mmCIF file with all atom_site columns, C-alpha atoms in Angstrom:
data_model
loop_
_atom_site.group_PDB
_atom_site.id
_atom_site.type_symbol
_atom_site.label_atom_id
_atom_site.label_alt_id
_atom_site.label_comp_id
_atom_site.label_asym_id
_atom_site.label_entity_id
_atom_site.label_seq_id
_atom_site.pdbx_PDB_ins_code
_atom_site.Cartn_x
_atom_site.Cartn_y
_atom_site.Cartn_z
_atom_site.occupancy
_atom_site.B_iso_or_equiv
_atom_site.pdbx_formal_charge
_atom_site.auth_seq_id
_atom_site.auth_comp_id
_atom_site.auth_asym_id
_atom_site.auth_atom_id
_atom_site.pdbx_PDB_model_num
ATOM 1   C CA . MET A 1 1   ? 0.000  0.000  0.000   1.00 0.00 ? 1   MET A CA 1
ATOM 2   C CA . MET A 1 2   ? 1.298  3.435  -0.924  1.00 0.00 ? 2   MET A CA 1
ATOM 3   C CA . GLY A 1 3   ? 1.500  5.814  2.003   1.00 0.00 ? 3   GLY A CA 1
ATOM 4   C CA . GLU A 1 4   ? 1.085  9.578  2.182   1.00 0.00 ? 4   GLU A CA 1
ATOM 5   C CA . GLU A 1 5   ? 3.653  11.970 0.713   1.00 0.00 ? 5   GLU A CA 1
ATOM 6   C CA . PHE A 1 6   ? 5.912  13.726 3.196   1.00 0.00 ? 6   PHE A CA 1
ATOM 7   C CA . TYR A 1 7   ? 9.209  15.603 3.232   1.00 0.00 ? 7   TYR A CA 1
ATOM 8   C CA . ALA A 1 8   ? 12.037 13.579 4.709   1.00 0.00 ? 8   ALA A CA 1
ATOM 9   C CA . ILE A 1 9   ? 15.734 13.491 5.364   1.00 0.00 ? 9   ILE A CA 1
ATOM 10  C CA . LEU A 1 10  ? 17.266 10.084 4.639   1.00 0.00 ? 10  LEU A CA 1
ATOM 11  C CA . LYS A 1 11  ? 20.686 8.760  5.626   1.00 0.00 ? 11  LYS A CA 1
ATOM 12  C CA . LEU A 1 12  ? 21.751 6.045  3.205   1.00 0.00 ? 12  LEU A CA 1
ATOM 13  C CA . VAL A 1 13  ? 24.218 3.213  3.812   1.00 0.00 ? 13  VAL A CA 1
ATOM 14  C CA . SER A 1 14  ? 26.507 4.991  1.302   1.00 0.00 ? 14  SER A CA 1
ATOM 15  C CA . GLY A 1 15  ? 26.782 7.918  3.756   1.00 0.00 ? 15  GLY A CA 1
ATOM 16  C CA . GLU A 1 16  ? 24.727 10.342 1.669   1.00 0.00 ? 16  GLU A CA 1
ATOM 17  C CA . GLU A 1 17  ? 22.090 12.504 3.321   1.00 0.00 ? 17  GLU A CA 1
ATOM 18  C CA . ILE A 1 18  ? 19.147 13.214 1.029   1.00 0.00 ? 18  ILE A CA 1
ATOM 19  C CA . PHE A 1 19  ? 16.250 15.625 1.361   1.00 0.00 ? 19  PHE A CA 1
ATOM 20  C CA . SER A 1 20  ? 13.215 14.678 -0.715  1.00 0.00 ? 20  SER A CA 1
ATOM 21  C CA . LEU A 1 21  ? 9.484  14.372 -1.056  1.00 0.00 ? 21  LEU A CA 1
ATOM 22  C CA . VAL A 1 22  ? 8.939  10.724 -0.078  1.00 0.00 ? 22  VAL A CA 1
ATOM 23  C CA . VAL A 1 23  ? 6.317  8.017  -0.363  1.00 0.00 ? 23  VAL A CA 1
ATOM 24  C CA . VAL A 1 24  ? 6.804  4.617  1.289   1.00 0.00 ? 24  VAL A CA 1
ATOM 25  C CA . ASP A 1 25  ? 5.488  1.708  -0.781  1.00 0.00 ? 25  ASP A CA 1
ATOM 26  C CA . ASN A 1 26  ? 5.018  -1.446 1.259   1.00 0.00 ? 26  ASN A CA 1
ATOM 27  C CA . GLU A 1 27  ? 2.657  -3.319 -1.075  1.00 0.00 ? 27  GLU A CA 1
ATOM 28  C CA . ASN A 1 28  ? 5.077  -6.244 -1.077  1.00 0.00 ? 28  ASN A CA 1
ATOM 29  C CA . GLU A 1 29  ? 5.687  -7.107 2.597   1.00 0.00 ? 29  GLU A CA 1
ATOM 30  C CA . ASN A 1 30  ? 9.123  -8.595 1.914   1.00 0.00 ? 30  ASN A CA 1
ATOM 31  C CA . ASP A 1 31  ? 10.397 -5.759 -0.257  1.00 0.00 ? 31  ASP A CA 1
ATOM 32  C CA . THR A 1 32  ? 9.459  -2.276 0.977   1.00 0.00 ? 32  THR A CA 1
ATOM 33  C CA . VAL A 1 33  ? 10.653 0.505  -1.323  1.00 0.00 ? 33  VAL A CA 1
ATOM 34  C CA . ILE A 1 34  ? 10.890 4.248  -0.915  1.00 0.00 ? 34  ILE A CA 1
ATOM 35  C CA . VAL A 1 35  ? 9.884  6.515  -3.789  1.00 0.00 ? 35  VAL A CA 1
ATOM 36  C CA . LEU A 1 36  ? 11.862 9.769  -3.894  1.00 0.00 ? 36  LEU A CA 1
ATOM 37  C CA . GLN A 1 37  ? 10.698 12.778 -5.876  1.00 0.00 ? 37  GLN A CA 1
ATOM 38  C CA . ASN A 1 38  ? 13.410 15.290 -6.835  1.00 0.00 ? 38  ASN A CA 1
ATOM 39  C CA . PRO A 1 39  ? 15.925 14.175 -4.187  1.00 0.00 ? 39  PRO A CA 1
ATOM 40  C CA . VAL A 1 40  ? 18.646 16.708 -3.364  1.00 0.00 ? 40  VAL A CA 1
ATOM 41  C CA . LEU A 1 41  ? 21.801 16.841 -1.306  1.00 0.00 ? 41  LEU A CA 1
ATOM 42  C CA . MET A 1 42  ? 21.919 19.749 1.136   1.00 0.00 ? 42  MET A CA 1
ATOM 43  C CA . SER A 1 43  ? 25.011 20.845 2.995   1.00 0.00 ? 43  SER A CA 1
ATOM 44  C CA . THR A 1 44  ? 25.767 23.810 5.217   1.00 0.00 ? 44  THR A CA 1
ATOM 45  C CA . ASN A 1 45  ? 28.782 25.942 4.356   1.00 0.00 ? 45  ASN A CA 1
ATOM 46  C CA . THR A 1 46  ? 30.229 28.573 6.657   1.00 0.00 ? 46  THR A CA 1
ATOM 47  C CA . THR A 1 47  ? 32.120 31.532 5.219   1.00 0.00 ? 47  THR A CA 1
ATOM 48  C CA . PRO A 1 48  ? 33.274 34.846 6.691   1.00 0.00 ? 48  PRO A CA 1
ATOM 49  C CA . ASN A 1 49  ? 30.060 36.335 5.238   1.00 0.00 ? 49  ASN A CA 1
ATOM 50  C CA . GLY A 1 50  ? 27.806 33.883 7.083   1.00 0.00 ? 50  GLY A CA 1
ATOM 51  C CA . THR A 1 51  ? 26.369 30.392 6.871   1.00 0.00 ? 51  THR A CA 1
ATOM 52  C CA . PHE A 1 52  ? 24.400 29.208 3.865   1.00 0.00 ? 52  PHE A CA 1
ATOM 53  C CA . ILE A 1 53  ? 22.879 25.979 2.591   1.00 0.00 ? 53  ILE A CA 1
ATOM 54  C CA . ARG A 1 54  ? 24.162 24.515 -0.658  1.00 0.00 ? 54  ARG A CA 1
ATOM 55  C CA . VAL A 1 55  ? 21.644 22.489 -2.641  1.00 0.00 ? 55  VAL A CA 1
ATOM 56  C CA . LYS A 1 56  ? 22.498 20.184 -5.515  1.00 0.00 ? 56  LYS A CA 1
ATOM 57  C CA . PRO A 1 57  ? 20.737 17.289 -7.208  1.00 0.00 ? 57  PRO A CA 1
ATOM 58  C CA . TRP A 1 58  ? 21.306 13.832 -5.755  1.00 0.00 ? 58  TRP A CA 1
ATOM 59  C CA . MET A 1 59  ? 22.032 12.472 -9.237  1.00 0.00 ? 59  MET A CA 1
ATOM 60  C CA . GLU A 1 60  ? 23.499 14.921 -11.746 1.00 0.00 ? 60  GLU A CA 1
ATOM 61  C CA . LEU A 1 61  ? 22.952 13.209 -15.109 1.00 0.00 ? 61  LEU A CA 1
ATOM 62  C CA . PRO A 1 62  ? 19.477 11.611 -15.210 1.00 0.00 ? 62  PRO A CA 1
ATOM 63  C CA . ASP A 1 63  ? 16.568 13.589 -16.605 1.00 0.00 ? 63  ASP A CA 1
ATOM 64  C CA . GLU A 1 64  ? 14.175 11.718 -14.323 1.00 0.00 ? 64  GLU A CA 1
ATOM 65  C CA . ASP A 1 65  ? 12.815 13.231 -11.130 1.00 0.00 ? 65  ASP A CA 1
ATOM 66  C CA . ILE A 1 66  ? 11.453 10.028 -9.514  1.00 0.00 ? 66  ILE A CA 1
ATOM 67  C CA . PHE A 1 67  ? 13.794 7.453  -7.967  1.00 0.00 ? 67  PHE A CA 1
ATOM 68  C CA . ILE A 1 68  ? 13.105 4.208  -6.121  1.00 0.00 ? 68  ILE A CA 1
ATOM 69  C CA . ILE A 1 69  ? 15.384 2.784  -3.426  1.00 0.00 ? 69  ILE A CA 1
ATOM 70  C CA . ARG A 1 70  ? 14.971 -0.300 -1.295  1.00 0.00 ? 70  ARG A CA 1
ATOM 71  C CA . LEU A 1 71  ? 14.488 0.079  2.446   1.00 0.00 ? 71  LEU A CA 1
ATOM 72  C CA . ASP A 1 72  ? 17.634 -1.961 3.178   1.00 0.00 ? 72  ASP A CA 1
ATOM 73  C CA . LYS A 1 73  ? 19.716 0.888  1.651   1.00 0.00 ? 73  LYS A CA 1
ATOM 74  C CA . VAL A 1 74  ? 18.434 3.353  4.263   1.00 0.00 ? 74  VAL A CA 1
ATOM 75  C CA . ILE A 1 75  ? 20.035 3.671  7.695   1.00 0.00 ? 75  ILE A CA 1
ATOM 76  C CA . THR A 1 76  ? 17.469 6.124  9.008   1.00 0.00 ? 76  THR A CA 1
ATOM 77  C CA . MET A 1 77  ? 14.727 8.409  7.783   1.00 0.00 ? 77  MET A CA 1
ATOM 78  C CA . THR A 1 78  ? 13.015 11.288 9.546   1.00 0.00 ? 78  THR A CA 1
ATOM 79  C CA . GLU A 1 79  ? 10.090 13.419 8.510   1.00 0.00 ? 79  GLU A CA 1
ATOM 80  C CA . SER A 1 80  ? 10.972 17.098 8.152   1.00 0.00 ? 80  SER A CA 1
ATOM 81  C CA . THR A 1 81  ? 8.536  19.869 8.997   1.00 0.00 ? 81  THR A CA 1
ATOM 82  C CA . ASP A 1 82  ? 11.200 22.613 8.858   1.00 0.00 ? 82  ASP A CA 1
ATOM 83  C CA . LYS A 1 83  ? 9.500  25.318 6.766   1.00 0.00 ? 83  LYS A CA 1
ATOM 84  C CA . LYS A 1 84  ? 12.804 26.898 5.712   1.00 0.00 ? 84  LYS A CA 1
ATOM 85  C CA . LEU A 1 85  ? 14.159 23.611 4.347   1.00 0.00 ? 85  LEU A CA 1
ATOM 86  C CA . ILE A 1 86  ? 10.893 22.788 2.585   1.00 0.00 ? 86  ILE A CA 1
ATOM 87  C CA . THR A 1 87  ? 10.729 26.271 1.045   1.00 0.00 ? 87  THR A CA 1
ATOM 88  C CA . LEU A 1 88  ? 14.354 26.039 -0.082  1.00 0.00 ? 88  LEU A CA 1
ATOM 89  C CA . TYR A 1 89  ? 13.724 22.573 -1.573  1.00 0.00 ? 89  TYR A CA 1
ATOM 90  C CA . ASN A 1 90  ? 10.587 23.712 -3.420  1.00 0.00 ? 90  ASN A CA 1
ATOM 91  C CA . HIS A 1 91  ? 12.259 26.894 -4.657  1.00 0.00 ? 91  HIS A CA 1
ATOM 92  C CA . TYR A 1 92  ? 15.219 24.890 -5.961  1.00 0.00 ? 92  TYR A CA 1
ATOM 93  C CA . ASN A 1 93  ? 12.950 22.451 -7.804  1.00 0.00 ? 93  ASN A CA 1
ATOM 94  C CA . ASN A 1 94  ? 10.678 25.163 -9.242  1.00 0.00 ? 94  ASN A CA 1
ATOM 95  C CA . ASP A 1 95  ? 13.411 27.426 -10.669 1.00 0.00 ? 95  ASP A CA 1
ATOM 96  C CA . THR A 1 96  ? 12.964 28.141 -14.355 1.00 0.00 ? 96  THR A CA 1
ATOM 97  C CA . ASP A 1 97  ? 15.628 28.959 -16.893 1.00 0.00 ? 97  ASP A CA 1
ATOM 98  C CA . GLU A 1 98  ? 14.319 32.538 -17.043 1.00 0.00 ? 98  GLU A CA 1
ATOM 99  C CA . GLU A 1 99  ? 15.068 33.092 -13.361 1.00 0.00 ? 99  GLU A CA 1
ATOM 100 C CA . ILE A 1 100 ? 18.548 31.563 -13.416 1.00 0.00 ? 100 ILE A CA 1
ATOM 101 C CA . VAL A 1 101 ? 21.304 33.301 -15.332 1.00 0.00 ? 101 VAL A CA 1
ATOM 102 C CA . SER A 1 102 ? 24.010 30.798 -14.468 1.00 0.00 ? 102 SER A CA 1
ATOM 103 C CA . LYS A 1 103 ? 23.881 27.834 -12.112 1.00 0.00 ? 103 LYS A CA 1
ATOM 104 C CA . THR A 1 104 ? 27.685 27.713 -12.047 1.00 0.00 ? 104 THR A CA 1
ATOM 105 C CA . THR A 1 105 ? 28.161 31.323 -10.874 1.00 0.00 ? 105 THR A CA 1
ATOM 106 C CA . GLY A 1 106 ? 24.982 31.487 -8.810  1.00 0.00 ? 106 GLY A CA 1
ATOM 107 C CA . LEU A 1 107 ? 23.914 34.798 -10.371 1.00 0.00 ? 107 LEU A CA 1
ATOM 108 C CA . THR A 1 108 ? 20.192 35.444 -10.606 1.00 0.00 ? 108 THR A CA 1
ATOM 109 C CA . LYS A 1 109 ? 18.284 37.912 -12.716 1.00 0.00 ? 109 LYS A CA 1
ATOM 110 C CA . PRO A 1 110 ? 16.499 40.507 -10.517 1.00 0.00 ? 110 PRO A CA 1
ATOM 111 C CA . ASN A 1 111 ? 12.717 40.460 -10.594 1.00 0.00 ? 111 ASN A CA 1
ATOM 112 C CA . TYR A 1 112 ? 9.854  42.491 -9.118  1.00 0.00 ? 112 TYR A CA 1
ATOM 113 C CA . GLU A 1 113 ? 9.779  40.422 -5.904  1.00 0.00 ? 113 GLU A CA 1
ATOM 114 C CA . MET A 1 114 ? 13.439 41.273 -5.292  1.00 0.00 ? 114 MET A CA 1
ATOM 115 C CA . GLY A 1 115 ? 12.695 44.979 -5.615  1.00 0.00 ? 115 GLY A CA 1
ATOM 116 C CA . TYR A 1 116 ? 13.710 45.427 -9.253  1.00 0.00 ? 116 TYR A CA 1
ATOM 117 C CA . ILE A 1 117 ? 11.106 47.900 -10.489 1.00 0.00 ? 117 ILE A CA 1
ATOM 118 C CA . SER A 1 118 ? 12.904 50.205 -12.928 1.00 0.00 ? 118 SER A CA 1
ATOM 119 C CA . SER A 1 119 ? 16.148 50.981 -14.696 1.00 0.00 ? 119 SER A CA 1
ATOM 120 C CA . VAL A 1 120 ? 18.777 53.289 -13.200 1.00 0.00 ? 120 VAL A CA 1
ATOM 121 C CA . ASN A 1 121 ? 17.885 56.068 -15.646 1.00 0.00 ? 121 ASN A CA 1
ATOM 122 C CA . ASP A 1 122 ? 14.150 55.784 -14.876 1.00 0.00 ? 122 ASP A CA 1
ATOM 123 C CA . ALA A 1 123 ? 14.857 55.850 -11.139 1.00 0.00 ? 123 ALA A CA 1
ATOM 124 C CA . ARG A 1 124 ? 17.143 58.887 -11.511 1.00 0.00 ? 124 ARG A CA 1
ATOM 125 C CA . THR A 1 125 ? 14.477 60.775 -13.482 1.00 0.00 ? 125 THR A CA 1
ATOM 126 C CA . LYS A 1 126 ? 11.784 59.983 -10.901 1.00 0.00 ? 126 LYS A CA 1
ATOM 127 C CA . LEU A 1 127 ? 14.027 60.988 -7.992  1.00 0.00 ? 127 LEU A CA 1
ATOM 128 C CA . GLU A 1 128 ? 15.020 64.248 -9.704  1.00 0.00 ? 128 GLU A CA 1
ATOM 129 C CA . LYS A 1 129 ? 11.344 65.102 -10.227 1.00 0.00 ? 129 LYS A CA 1
ATOM 130 C CA . LEU A 1 130 ? 10.566 64.139 -6.633  1.00 0.00 ? 130 LEU A CA 1
ATOM 131 C CA . PHE A 1 131 ? 13.295 66.382 -5.226  1.00 0.00 ? 131 PHE A CA 1
ATOM 132 C CA . LYS A 1 132 ? 12.934 68.989 -8.008  1.00 0.00 ? 132 LYS A CA 1
ATOM 133 C CA . ILE A 1 133 ? 16.572 68.805 -9.026  1.00 0.00 ? 133 ILE A CA 1
ATOM 134 C CA . GLU A 1 134 ? 17.299 70.495 -12.344 1.00 0.00 ? 134 GLU A CA 1
ATOM 135 C CA . GLU A 1 135 ? 19.661 68.727 -14.723 1.00 0.00 ? 135 GLU A CA 1
ATOM 136 C CA . ALA A 1 136 ? 22.815 70.722 -15.519 1.00 0.00 ? 136 ALA A CA 1
#
């Protein structure tokens, strides 16, 4: 029987720690499998500028987003209700090519939600009108 979907952190016998949307399938009593949707590896990195979480796909090459692993390959699994991790996971999986300039450099294109509402010249013109500054 397929269970309910939930977010989980899994520690595999290989040593990898995976964050994923998970469903446990125990239809066959002797061979329980875990279905992972868009599994990612998350790691914390500390720099002089602060601590951040690095997210990368669990498997780099496949085009698939659903993976099945057997229960005997899992050391432990815990459900995650951490809203920050879930938001980060969903944001990572929902990124479109339009939003990402380069995954290698980490640069993103500004959008309205980030506060990008005009060009520098438009902003200068509006501010000059607001403060009644005459151009020289």
